């Protein structure tokens, strides 16, 4: 197995944090990093001790769940709560930050924002980041790299497809199954 780059390692951490999300609309994770060390992390969820979207449903106002604190904000608040300076650090996040989080990121003095997926990217947030001199860069992340059993699974599916082909399954059905296997396992 090939060793992950630091960028991919931190994006993997974001994706792992997103698994803790209690939002049913979008799971997001974020980490704040200084000197290749994680100083804070967050995921989108409700106020500590409050109702969670997974239990009570989203509380949507103007097409936005107001029950949820965003992952970036939770990471920044964790820095504040424990007295950890965020200035000069890098924020990694699974999705492009919303406008409100972008403003908080700027005010906290974050130097770089690396995100995995475009999500309602705000043109104004992009302008604010540029004006603040913050590097914003998309870092594509393939969550399949976290599946340490991917190779044996892919081999098993390949054997199954060969067996199915030998059994005489119609070509269209075989192509559909092969395409699905390709989307799950890649090359």
PDB file of C-alpha atoms in Angstrom:
ATOM      1  CA  UNK A   1       0.000   0.000   0.000  1.00  0.00           C
ATOM      2  CA  UNK A   2       1.262   3.448  -0.937  1.00  0.00           C
ATOM      3  CA  UNK A   3       1.791   5.965   1.862  1.00  0.00           C
ATOM      4  CA  UNK A   4      -0.708   8.852   1.892  1.00  0.00           C
ATOM      5  CA  UNK A   5       0.464  12.403   1.309  1.00  0.00           C
ATOM      6  CA  UNK A   6      -0.169  14.812   4.188  1.00  0.00           C
ATOM      7  CA  UNK A   7      -2.987  16.422   2.213  1.00  0.00           C
ATOM      8  CA  UNK A   8      -4.697  13.088   1.619  1.00  0.00           C
ATOM      9  CA  UNK A   9      -4.123  12.100   5.254  1.00  0.00           C
ATOM     10  CA  UNK A  10      -5.862  15.237   6.518  1.00  0.00           C
ATOM     11  CA  UNK A  11      -8.684  14.875   3.986  1.00  0.00           C
ATOM     12  CA  UNK A  12      -9.114  11.295   5.241  1.00  0.00           C
ATOM     13  CA  UNK A  13      -9.380  12.651   8.795  1.00  0.00           C
ATOM     14  CA  UNK A  14     -12.091  15.075   7.642  1.00  0.00           C
ATOM     15  CA  UNK A  15     -14.033  12.227   6.073  1.00  0.00           C
ATOM     16  CA  UNK A  16     -13.676  10.169   9.236  1.00  0.00           C
ATOM     17  CA  UNK A  17     -14.977  13.069  11.351  1.00  0.00           C
ATOM     18  CA  UNK A  18     -17.915  13.476   8.953  1.00  0.00           C
ATOM     19  CA  UNK A  19     -19.066  10.000  10.005  1.00  0.00           C
ATOM     20  CA  UNK A  20     -19.917  11.545  13.413  1.00  0.00           C
ATOM     21  CA  UNK A  21     -22.226  14.112  11.793  1.00  0.00           C
ATOM     22  CA  UNK A  22     -25.783  14.171  13.071  1.00  0.00           C
ATOM     23  CA  UNK A  23     -27.094  16.141  10.082  1.00  0.00           C
ATOM     24  CA  UNK A  24     -29.268  14.123   7.718  1.00  0.00           C
ATOM     25  CA  UNK A  25     -28.797  16.544   4.808  1.00  0.00           C
ATOM     26  CA  UNK A  26     -24.999  16.581   4.487  1.00  0.00           C
ATOM     27  CA  UNK A  27     -22.213  15.020   6.563  1.00  0.00           C
ATOM     28  CA  UNK A  28     -19.219  17.361   6.829  1.00  0.00           C
ATOM     29  CA  UNK A  29     -15.928  17.045   8.703  1.00  0.00           C
ATOM     30  CA  UNK A  30     -13.112  19.547   9.254  1.00  0.00           C
ATOM     31  CA  UNK A  31      -9.664  19.589  10.841  1.00  0.00           C
ATOM     32  CA  UNK A  32      -7.387  22.495  11.668  1.00  0.00           C
ATOM     33  CA  UNK A  33      -3.724  21.701  11.171  1.00  0.00           C
ATOM     34  CA  UNK A  34      -0.481  23.384  12.175  1.00  0.00           C
ATOM     35  CA  UNK A  35       2.953  21.931  11.360  1.00  0.00           C
ATOM     36  CA  UNK A  36       1.323  18.724  10.069  1.00  0.00           C
ATOM     37  CA  UNK A  37      -0.407  18.192  13.414  1.00  0.00           C
ATOM     38  CA  UNK A  38      -4.159  18.299  13.957  1.00  0.00           C
ATOM     39  CA  UNK A  39      -4.957  20.956  16.560  1.00  0.00           C
ATOM     40  CA  UNK A  40      -8.762  20.734  16.338  1.00  0.00           C
ATOM     41  CA  UNK A  41     -11.513  18.887  14.550  1.00  0.00           C
ATOM     42  CA  UNK A  42     -15.230  19.197  14.060  1.00  0.00           C
ATOM     43  CA  UNK A  43     -18.259  17.791  12.314  1.00  0.00           C
ATOM     44  CA  UNK A  44     -21.671  19.265  11.671  1.00  0.00           C
ATOM     45  CA  UNK A  45     -24.075  18.565  14.476  1.00  0.00           C
ATOM     46  CA  UNK A  46     -26.275  20.152  17.076  1.00  0.00           C
ATOM     47  CA  UNK A  47     -25.378  22.134  20.170  1.00  0.00           C
ATOM     48  CA  UNK A  48     -23.980  19.886  22.921  1.00  0.00           C
ATOM     49  CA  UNK A  49     -26.898  18.303  24.732  1.00  0.00           C
ATOM     50  CA  UNK A  50     -29.404  19.551  22.149  1.00  0.00           C
ATOM     51  CA  UNK A  51     -31.709  17.697  19.802  1.00  0.00           C
ATOM     52  CA  UNK A  52     -30.032  16.152  16.783  1.00  0.00           C
ATOM     53  CA  UNK A  53     -31.350  16.090  13.238  1.00  0.00           C
ATOM     54  CA  UNK A  54     -30.966  12.299  13.131  1.00  0.00           C
ATOM     55  CA  UNK A  55     -33.372  12.095  16.092  1.00  0.00           C
ATOM     56  CA  UNK A  56     -35.794  14.999  15.553  1.00  0.00           C
ATOM     57  CA  UNK A  57     -35.335  15.926  11.901  1.00  0.00           C
ATOM     58  CA  UNK A  58     -33.766  19.040  10.479  1.00  0.00           C
ATOM     59  CA  UNK A  59     -35.009  22.422  11.649  1.00  0.00           C
ATOM     60  CA  UNK A  60     -35.049  24.185   8.281  1.00  0.00           C
ATOM     61  CA  UNK A  61     -35.467  27.939   7.859  1.00  0.00           C
ATOM     62  CA  UNK A  62     -34.841  29.531   4.448  1.00  0.00           C
ATOM     63  CA  UNK A  63     -33.638  26.165   3.099  1.00  0.00           C
ATOM     64  CA  UNK A  64     -30.944  25.948   5.798  1.00  0.00           C
ATOM     65  CA  UNK A  65     -30.895  23.733   8.887  1.00  0.00           C
ATOM     66  CA  UNK A  66     -30.504  26.085  11.830  1.00  0.00           C
ATOM     67  CA  UNK A  67     -30.192  23.235  14.341  1.00  0.00           C
ATOM     68  CA  UNK A  68     -26.725  22.399  12.994  1.00  0.00           C
ATOM     69  CA  UNK A  69     -23.379  23.961  13.843  1.00  0.00           C
ATOM     70  CA  UNK A  70     -21.096  23.517  10.843  1.00  0.00           C
ATOM     71  CA  UNK A  71     -17.939  21.408  11.029  1.00  0.00           C
ATOM     72  CA  UNK A  72     -15.622  24.369  10.395  1.00  0.00           C
ATOM     73  CA  UNK A  73     -17.284  26.381  13.151  1.00  0.00           C
ATOM     74  CA  UNK A  74     -17.097  23.446  15.574  1.00  0.00           C
ATOM     75  CA  UNK A  75     -13.350  23.111  14.879  1.00  0.00           C
ATOM     76  CA  UNK A  76     -12.787  26.856  15.368  1.00  0.00           C
ATOM     77  CA  UNK A  77     -14.859  26.830  18.557  1.00  0.00           C
ATOM     78  CA  UNK A  78     -12.834  23.887  19.845  1.00  0.00           C
ATOM     79  CA  UNK A  79      -9.689  26.012  19.412  1.00  0.00           C
ATOM     80  CA  UNK A  80     -11.321  28.826  21.366  1.00  0.00           C
ATOM     81  CA  UNK A  81     -12.629  26.543  24.102  1.00  0.00           C
ATOM     82  CA  UNK A  82      -9.212  25.033  24.761  1.00  0.00           C
ATOM     83  CA  UNK A  83      -7.106  28.150  24.141  1.00  0.00           C
ATOM     84  CA  UNK A  84      -5.455  26.921  20.964  1.00  0.00           C
ATOM     85  CA  UNK A  85      -4.559  29.704  18.504  1.00  0.00           C
ATOM     86  CA  UNK A  86      -5.912  29.031  15.025  1.00  0.00           C
ATOM     87  CA  UNK A  87      -4.030  31.902  13.369  1.00  0.00           C
ATOM     88  CA  UNK A  88      -1.565  30.773  10.720  1.00  0.00           C
ATOM     89  CA  UNK A  89      -2.983  27.260  10.514  1.00  0.00           C
ATOM     90  CA  UNK A  90      -4.600  25.330   7.675  1.00  0.00           C
ATOM     91  CA  UNK A  91      -8.214  24.186   7.599  1.00  0.00           C
ATOM     92  CA  UNK A  92      -9.120  20.990   5.743  1.00  0.00           C
ATOM     93  CA  UNK A  93     -12.820  20.355   5.150  1.00  0.00           C
ATOM     94  CA  UNK A  94     -14.861  17.835   3.181  1.00  0.00           C
ATOM     95  CA  UNK A  95     -16.939  20.537   1.415  1.00  0.00           C
ATOM     96  CA  UNK A  96     -16.434  24.156   0.377  1.00  0.00           C
ATOM     97  CA  UNK A  97     -17.268  26.347   3.405  1.00  0.00           C
ATOM     98  CA  UNK A  98     -20.506  28.328   3.492  1.00  0.00           C
ATOM     99  CA  UNK A  99     -20.343  32.126   3.599  1.00  0.00           C
ATOM    100  CA  UNK A 100     -20.792  32.352   7.387  1.00  0.00           C
ATOM    101  CA  UNK A 101     -18.060  29.781   8.050  1.00  0.00           C
ATOM    102  CA  UNK A 102     -15.827  31.508   5.499  1.00  0.00           C
ATOM    103  CA  UNK A 103     -16.098  34.777   7.423  1.00  0.00           C
ATOM    104  CA  UNK A 104     -15.278  33.011  10.714  1.00  0.00           C
ATOM    105  CA  UNK A 105     -12.303  31.259   9.080  1.00  0.00           C
ATOM    106  CA  UNK A 106     -10.967  34.623   7.911  1.00  0.00           C
ATOM    107  CA  UNK A 107     -11.490  36.254  11.317  1.00  0.00           C
ATOM    108  CA  UNK A 108      -9.704  33.349  13.051  1.00  0.00           C
ATOM    109  CA  UNK A 109      -6.600  33.983  10.942  1.00  0.00           C
ATOM    110  CA  UNK A 110      -6.574  30.680   9.062  1.00  0.00           C
ATOM    111  CA  UNK A 111      -3.957  30.856   6.283  1.00  0.00           C
ATOM    112  CA  UNK A 112      -5.113  28.074   3.950  1.00  0.00           C
ATOM    113  CA  UNK A 113      -8.415  26.354   3.228  1.00  0.00           C
ATOM    114  CA  UNK A 114      -8.305  22.991   1.489  1.00  0.00           C
ATOM    115  CA  UNK A 115     -11.623  21.372   0.647  1.00  0.00           C
ATOM    116  CA  UNK A 116     -12.667  18.129  -0.990  1.00  0.00           C
ATOM    117  CA  UNK A 117     -15.960  18.787  -2.750  1.00  0.00           C
ATOM    118  CA  UNK A 118     -17.630  21.821  -4.259  1.00  0.00           C
ATOM    119  CA  UNK A 119     -20.877  22.553  -2.441  1.00  0.00           C
ATOM    120  CA  UNK A 120     -22.864  25.696  -3.113  1.00  0.00           C
ATOM    121  CA  UNK A 121     -19.616  27.631  -3.419  1.00  0.00           C
ATOM    122  CA  UNK A 122     -20.300  31.266  -2.607  1.00  0.00           C
ATOM    123  CA  UNK A 123     -18.731  33.701  -5.037  1.00  0.00           C
ATOM    124  CA  UNK A 124     -18.597  36.266  -2.231  1.00  0.00           C
ATOM    125  CA  UNK A 125     -16.794  33.813   0.079  1.00  0.00           C
ATOM    126  CA  UNK A 126     -14.241  33.255  -2.684  1.00  0.00           C
ATOM    127  CA  UNK A 127     -13.784  37.032  -3.001  1.00  0.00           C
ATOM    128  CA  UNK A 128     -13.380  37.397   0.768  1.00  0.00           C
ATOM    129  CA  UNK A 129     -10.770  34.630   0.899  1.00  0.00           C
ATOM    130  CA  UNK A 130      -8.823  36.253  -1.953  1.00  0.00           C
ATOM    131  CA  UNK A 131      -8.998  39.685  -0.305  1.00  0.00           C
ATOM    132  CA  UNK A 132      -7.723  38.166   2.960  1.00  0.00           C
ATOM    133  CA  UNK A 133      -4.850  36.435   1.132  1.00  0.00           C
ATOM    134  CA  UNK A 134      -6.056  32.973   2.085  1.00  0.00           C
ATOM    135  CA  UNK A 135      -5.113  30.183  -0.270  1.00  0.00           C
ATOM    136  CA  UNK A 136      -8.181  28.127  -1.141  1.00  0.00           C
ATOM    137  CA  UNK A 137      -7.641  24.903  -3.033  1.00  0.00           C
ATOM    138  CA  UNK A 138      -9.710  21.879  -3.861  1.00  0.00           C
ATOM    139  CA  UNK A 139      -8.066  18.591  -2.954  1.00  0.00           C
ATOM    140  CA  UNK A 140      -9.904  15.699  -4.564  1.00  0.00           C
ATOM    141  CA  UNK A 141     -10.309  12.783  -2.192  1.00  0.00           C
ATOM    142  CA  UNK A 142     -11.334   9.242  -3.013  1.00  0.00           C
ATOM    143  CA  UNK A 143     -12.761   7.608   0.133  1.00  0.00           C
ATOM    144  CA  UNK A 144     -11.948   4.198  -1.311  1.00  0.00           C
ATOM    145  CA  UNK A 145      -8.383   4.714  -0.076  1.00  0.00           C
ATOM    146  CA  UNK A 146      -9.746   4.156   3.436  1.00  0.00           C
ATOM    147  CA  UNK A 147     -10.977   0.662   2.528  1.00  0.00           C
ATOM    148  CA  UNK A 148      -8.033  -1.531   3.484  1.00  0.00           C
ATOM    149  CA  UNK A 149      -9.880  -4.599   2.176  1.00  0.00           C
ATOM    150  CA  UNK A 150     -10.537  -3.122  -1.261  1.00  0.00           C
ATOM    151  CA  UNK A 151      -8.068  -5.341  -3.158  1.00  0.00           C
ATOM    152  CA  UNK A 152      -9.484  -8.688  -1.966  1.00  0.00           C
ATOM    153  CA  UNK A 153     -13.035  -7.408  -2.483  1.00  0.00           C
ATOM    154  CA  UNK A 154     -12.225  -6.318  -6.032  1.00  0.00           C
ATOM    155  CA  UNK A 155     -10.594  -9.667  -6.740  1.00  0.00           C
ATOM    156  CA  UNK A 156     -13.658 -11.519  -5.429  1.00  0.00           C
ATOM    157  CA  UNK A 157     -16.034  -9.404  -7.544  1.00  0.00           C
ATOM    158  CA  UNK A 158     -13.840  -9.998 -10.595  1.00  0.00           C
ATOM    159  CA  UNK A 159     -14.061 -13.752 -10.025  1.00  0.00           C
ATOM    160  CA  UNK A 160     -17.841 -13.483  -9.644  1.00  0.00           C
ATOM    161  CA  UNK A 161     -18.126 -11.558 -12.907  1.00  0.00           C
ATOM    162  CA  UNK A 162     -16.043 -14.184 -14.714  1.00  0.00           C
ATOM    163  CA  UNK A 163     -18.254 -16.953 -13.318  1.00  0.00           C
ATOM    164  CA  UNK A 164     -21.403 -15.062 -14.326  1.00  0.00           C
ATOM    165  CA  UNK A 165     -20.001 -14.495 -17.820  1.00  0.00           C
ATOM    166  CA  UNK A 166     -19.211 -18.203 -18.183  1.00  0.00           C
ATOM    167  CA  UNK A 167     -22.754 -19.005 -17.062  1.00  0.00           C
ATOM    168  CA  UNK A 168     -24.067 -17.185 -20.115  1.00  0.00           C
ATOM    169  CA  UNK A 169     -25.674 -14.112 -18.587  1.00  0.00           C
ATOM    170  CA  UNK A 170     -26.964 -11.708 -21.267  1.00  0.00           C
ATOM    171  CA  UNK A 171     -24.305  -9.217 -22.406  1.00  0.00           C
ATOM    172  CA  UNK A 172     -26.323  -6.154 -21.315  1.00  0.00           C
ATOM    173  CA  UNK A 173     -26.665  -7.535 -17.784  1.00  0.00           C
ATOM    174  CA  UNK A 174     -22.958  -8.402 -17.643  1.00  0.00           C
ATOM    175  CA  UNK A 175     -22.029  -4.883 -18.838  1.00  0.00           C
ATOM    176  CA  UNK A 176     -24.271  -3.323 -16.172  1.00  0.00           C
ATOM    177  CA  UNK A 177     -22.667  -5.435 -13.424  1.00  0.00           C
ATOM    178  CA  UNK A 178     -19.159  -4.752 -14.755  1.00  0.00           C
ATOM    179  CA  UNK A 179     -19.845  -1.010 -14.838  1.00  0.00           C
ATOM    180  CA  UNK A 180     -21.094  -1.129 -11.246  1.00  0.00           C
ATOM    181  CA  UNK A 181     -17.965  -3.023 -10.160  1.00  0.00           C
ATOM    182  CA  UNK A 182     -15.803  -0.450 -11.961  1.00  0.00           C
ATOM    183  CA  UNK A 183     -17.557   2.409 -10.138  1.00  0.00           C
ATOM    184  CA  UNK A 184     -16.997   0.688  -6.786  1.00  0.00           C
ATOM    185  CA  UNK A 185     -13.393  -0.386  -7.254  1.00  0.00           C
ATOM    186  CA  UNK A 186     -11.922   1.748 -10.039  1.00  0.00           C
ATOM    187  CA  UNK A 187      -9.070   0.314 -12.031  1.00  0.00           C
TER     188      UNK A 187
END
